[in-house]
Coordinates of C-alpha atoms in Angstrom, one line a residue:
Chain A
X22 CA -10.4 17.2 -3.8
X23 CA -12.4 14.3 -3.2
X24 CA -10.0 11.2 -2.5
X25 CA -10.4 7.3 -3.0
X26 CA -13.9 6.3 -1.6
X27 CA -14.7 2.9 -0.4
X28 CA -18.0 1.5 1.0
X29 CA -19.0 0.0 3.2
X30 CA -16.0 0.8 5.8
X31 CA -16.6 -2.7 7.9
X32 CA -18.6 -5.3 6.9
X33 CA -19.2 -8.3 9.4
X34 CA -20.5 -10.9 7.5
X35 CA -21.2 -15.0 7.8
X36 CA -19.1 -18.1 6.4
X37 CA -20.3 -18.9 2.9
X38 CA -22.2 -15.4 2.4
X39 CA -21.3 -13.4 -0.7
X40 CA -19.7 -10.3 0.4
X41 CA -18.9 -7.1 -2.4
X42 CA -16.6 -4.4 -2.1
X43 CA -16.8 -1.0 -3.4
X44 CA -14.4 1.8 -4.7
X45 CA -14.6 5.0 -6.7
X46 CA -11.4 6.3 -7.7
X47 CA -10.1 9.9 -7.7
X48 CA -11.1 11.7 -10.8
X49 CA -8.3 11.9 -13.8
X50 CA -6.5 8.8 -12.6
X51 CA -6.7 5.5 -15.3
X52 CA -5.0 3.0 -12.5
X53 CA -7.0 1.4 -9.6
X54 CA -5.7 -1.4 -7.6
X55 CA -7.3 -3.6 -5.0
X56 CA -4.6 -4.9 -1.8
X57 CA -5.6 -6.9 1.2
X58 CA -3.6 -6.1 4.1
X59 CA -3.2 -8.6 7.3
X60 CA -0.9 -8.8 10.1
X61 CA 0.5 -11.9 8.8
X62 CA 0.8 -10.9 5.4
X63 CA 1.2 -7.2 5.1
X64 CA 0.3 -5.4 2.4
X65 CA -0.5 -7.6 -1.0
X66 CA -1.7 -6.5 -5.0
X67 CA -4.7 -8.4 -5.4
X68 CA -5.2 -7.2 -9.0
X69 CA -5.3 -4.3 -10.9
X70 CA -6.6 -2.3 -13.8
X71 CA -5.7 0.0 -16.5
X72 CA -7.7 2.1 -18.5
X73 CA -10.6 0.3 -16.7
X74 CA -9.4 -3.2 -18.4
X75 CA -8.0 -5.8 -15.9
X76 CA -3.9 -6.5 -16.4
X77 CA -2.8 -8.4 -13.6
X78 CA -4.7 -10.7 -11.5
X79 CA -1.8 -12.7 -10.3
X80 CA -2.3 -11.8 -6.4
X81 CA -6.4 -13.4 -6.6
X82 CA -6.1 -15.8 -4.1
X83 CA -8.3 -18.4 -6.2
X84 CA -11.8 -18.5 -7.6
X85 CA -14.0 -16.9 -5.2
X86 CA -12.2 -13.4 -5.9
X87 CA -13.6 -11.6 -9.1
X88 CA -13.1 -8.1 -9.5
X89 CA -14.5 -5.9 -12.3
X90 CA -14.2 -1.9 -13.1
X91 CA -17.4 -1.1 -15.7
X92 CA -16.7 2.4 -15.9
X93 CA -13.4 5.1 -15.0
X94 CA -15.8 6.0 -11.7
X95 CA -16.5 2.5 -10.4
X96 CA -15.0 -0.8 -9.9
X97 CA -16.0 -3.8 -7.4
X98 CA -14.4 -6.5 -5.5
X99 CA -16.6 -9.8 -5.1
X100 CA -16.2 -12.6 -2.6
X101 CA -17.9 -15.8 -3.3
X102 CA -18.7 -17.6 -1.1
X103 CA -16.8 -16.1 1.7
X104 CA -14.5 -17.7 4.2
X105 CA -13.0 -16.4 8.0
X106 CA -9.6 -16.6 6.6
X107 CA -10.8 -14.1 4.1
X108 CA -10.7 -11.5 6.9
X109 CA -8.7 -8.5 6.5
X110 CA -8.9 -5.0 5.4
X111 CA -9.2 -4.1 2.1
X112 CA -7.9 -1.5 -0.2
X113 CA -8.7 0.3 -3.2
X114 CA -6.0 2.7 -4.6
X115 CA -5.5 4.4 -7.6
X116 CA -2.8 6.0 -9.8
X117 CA -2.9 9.5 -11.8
X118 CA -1.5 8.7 -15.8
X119 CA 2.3 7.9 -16.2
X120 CA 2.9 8.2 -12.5
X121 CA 1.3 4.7 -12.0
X122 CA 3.3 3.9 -8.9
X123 CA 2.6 7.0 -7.4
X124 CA -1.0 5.4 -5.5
X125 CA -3.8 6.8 -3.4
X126 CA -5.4 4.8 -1.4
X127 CA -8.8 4.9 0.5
X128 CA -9.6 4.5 3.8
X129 CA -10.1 0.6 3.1
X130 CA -12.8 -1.8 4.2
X131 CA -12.3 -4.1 7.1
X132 CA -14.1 -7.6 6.6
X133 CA -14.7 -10.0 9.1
X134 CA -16.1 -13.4 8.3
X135 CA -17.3 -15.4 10.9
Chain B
X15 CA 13.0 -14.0 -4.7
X16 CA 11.9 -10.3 -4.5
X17 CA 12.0 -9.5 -1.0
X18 CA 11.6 -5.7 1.2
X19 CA 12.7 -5.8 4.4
X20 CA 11.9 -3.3 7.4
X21 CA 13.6 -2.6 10.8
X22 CA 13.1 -2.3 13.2
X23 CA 9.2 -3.5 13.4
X24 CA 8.4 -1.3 15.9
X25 CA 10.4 2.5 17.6
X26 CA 9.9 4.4 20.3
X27 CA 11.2 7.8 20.3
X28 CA 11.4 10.7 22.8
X29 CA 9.8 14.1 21.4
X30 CA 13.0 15.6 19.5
X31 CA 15.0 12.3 19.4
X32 CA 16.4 11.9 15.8
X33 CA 16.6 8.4 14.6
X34 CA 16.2 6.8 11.2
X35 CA 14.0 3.5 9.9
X36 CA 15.6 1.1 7.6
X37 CA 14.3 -0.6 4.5
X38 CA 16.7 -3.4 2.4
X39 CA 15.6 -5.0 -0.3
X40 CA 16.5 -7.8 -2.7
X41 CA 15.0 -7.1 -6.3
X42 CA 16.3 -8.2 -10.0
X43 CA 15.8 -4.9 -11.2
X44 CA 14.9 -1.5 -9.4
X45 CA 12.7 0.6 -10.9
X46 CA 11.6 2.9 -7.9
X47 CA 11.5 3.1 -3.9
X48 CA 8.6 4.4 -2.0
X49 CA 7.6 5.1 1.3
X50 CA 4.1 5.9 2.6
X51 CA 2.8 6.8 5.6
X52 CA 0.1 4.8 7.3
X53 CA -2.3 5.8 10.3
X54 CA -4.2 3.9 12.5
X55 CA -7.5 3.0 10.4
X56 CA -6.5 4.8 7.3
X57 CA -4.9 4.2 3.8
X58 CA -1.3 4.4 3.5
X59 CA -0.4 8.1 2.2
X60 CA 2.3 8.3 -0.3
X61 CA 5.1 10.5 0.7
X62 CA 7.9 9.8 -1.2
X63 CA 9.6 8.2 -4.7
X64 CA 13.5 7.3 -5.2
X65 CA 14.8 6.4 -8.3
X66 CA 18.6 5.9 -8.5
X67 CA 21.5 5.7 -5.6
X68 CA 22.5 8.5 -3.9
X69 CA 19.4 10.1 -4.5
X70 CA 17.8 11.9 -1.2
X71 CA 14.3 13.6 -1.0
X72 CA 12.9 15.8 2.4
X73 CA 9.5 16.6 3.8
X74 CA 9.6 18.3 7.1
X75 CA 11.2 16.5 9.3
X76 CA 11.7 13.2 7.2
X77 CA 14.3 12.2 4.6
X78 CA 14.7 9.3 3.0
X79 CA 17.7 8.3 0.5
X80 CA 18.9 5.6 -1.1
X81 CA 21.8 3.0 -2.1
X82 CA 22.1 0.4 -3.6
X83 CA 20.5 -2.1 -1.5
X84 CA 18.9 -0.2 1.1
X85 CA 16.7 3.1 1.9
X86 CA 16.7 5.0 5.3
X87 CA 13.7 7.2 6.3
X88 CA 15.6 9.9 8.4
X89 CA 13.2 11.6 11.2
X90 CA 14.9 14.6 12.3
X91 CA 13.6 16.0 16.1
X92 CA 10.1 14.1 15.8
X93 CA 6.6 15.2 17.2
X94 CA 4.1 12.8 18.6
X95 CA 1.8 13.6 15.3
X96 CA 4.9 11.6 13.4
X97 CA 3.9 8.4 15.2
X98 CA 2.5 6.3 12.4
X99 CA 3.7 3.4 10.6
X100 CA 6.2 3.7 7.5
X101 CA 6.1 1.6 4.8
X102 CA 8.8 0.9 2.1
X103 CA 7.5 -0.4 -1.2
X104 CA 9.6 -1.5 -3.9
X105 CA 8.8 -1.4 -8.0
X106 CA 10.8 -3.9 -9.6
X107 CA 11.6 -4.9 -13.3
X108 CA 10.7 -8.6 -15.0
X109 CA 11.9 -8.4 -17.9
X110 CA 8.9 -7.2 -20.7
X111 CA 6.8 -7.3 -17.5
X112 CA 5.8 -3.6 -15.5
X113 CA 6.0 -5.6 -12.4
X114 CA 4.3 -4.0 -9.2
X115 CA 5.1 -3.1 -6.0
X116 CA 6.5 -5.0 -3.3
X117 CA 5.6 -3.7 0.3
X118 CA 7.1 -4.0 3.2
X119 CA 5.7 -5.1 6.8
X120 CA 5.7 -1.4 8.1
X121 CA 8.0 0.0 10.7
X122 CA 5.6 1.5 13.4
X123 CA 6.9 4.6 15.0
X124 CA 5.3 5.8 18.4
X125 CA 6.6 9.0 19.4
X126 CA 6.2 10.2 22.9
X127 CA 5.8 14.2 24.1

């Protein structure tokens, strides 16, 4: 079984530069999340979404976030315009139906913004 | 404040030295406790859900359980391909609210042949 696929795996990318994130979640599942993990912070929810609609955006750190999830196959995580303390690895993960704690995650995308 | 705390931050175990990692939390309303697994590089791996106090679950050589303020992973005789680091995450109730999980800071466990 094919698992959580993110691309690209690192991006290096400039101050102010719009930077987009990609996942495809495993097949069946009607949960995907996005986390940011730093050594700082750990591990933190950005947002997620059910049934491909979003339900909590709480953990967006402010405007220049914007995630969206078009289809059960697909969903995107936008930077805009990027900063360096927007550096960090990035995850997708995703949940099978009524075991929506239960998570997979992919292998994550680390950003750095210089 | 909801809070998931993990010690120590960082083990060092002999091949076949049993020892245990700790996770205490401070929630309003527990729904569920889970640890994953984390490699160097890679997404965390989910390995196990706990429910209620008192409740234990085992993998190989790992066990956690639970009470009612804490979890212990329990690594019994480790191999080097257990070096990794453990994370606790905690699903806590708000009210109406699902709520969503709190994750610890990892406990990373190096284990030496």
């Amino acid at each position: 079984d094919a698992g959580v696929i993110q691309s690209p795996r690192h991006e290096v990318t400039e101050m102010g530069q719009e930077v987009t994130l990609r996942c495809k979640p495993i097949s069946g599942h009607n949960s995907l999340f996005w986390y940011r993990q730093t050594m700082m912070r750990g591990l933190e929810l950005l947002i997620y979404f059910n049934n491909n609609v979003p339900i909590d955006d709480s953990g967006m750190p402010e405007d220049r976030f914007s995630a969206k999830m078009p289809n059960a196959s697909f969903s995107t995580l936008k930077i805009q315009p990027s900063e360096p303390r927007d550096s960090a690895v990035y995850f997708c993960a995703s949940s099978p139906p009524n075991y929506h704690y239960e998570q997979y995650f992919g292998p994550g995308t680390r950003l750095t913004v210089t | 404040e909801d809070q998931v705390t993990q010690s120590p931050e960082a083990l060092r175990l002999q091949e076949g030295e049993s020892s245990s990692l700790n996770c205490s939390y401070t929630v309003s309303g527990l729904r569920g406790l889970f640890w994953y697994r984390q490699d160097p590089g890679k997404g965390p791996e989910f390995l196990f859900t706990l429910y209620s106090a008192g409740e234990e679950k085992e993998k190989e050589r790992l066990k956690a359980t639970l009470t009612k303020k804490e979890s212990f992973l329990h690594i019994t005789a480790p191999k080097p391909e257990d070096s990794a680091t453990y994370l606790c995450a905690v699903h806590a109730f708000y009210g109406g609210s699902q709520g969503n999980l709190i994750f610890g800071k990892g406990t990373k466990l190096s284990v030496k042949p």
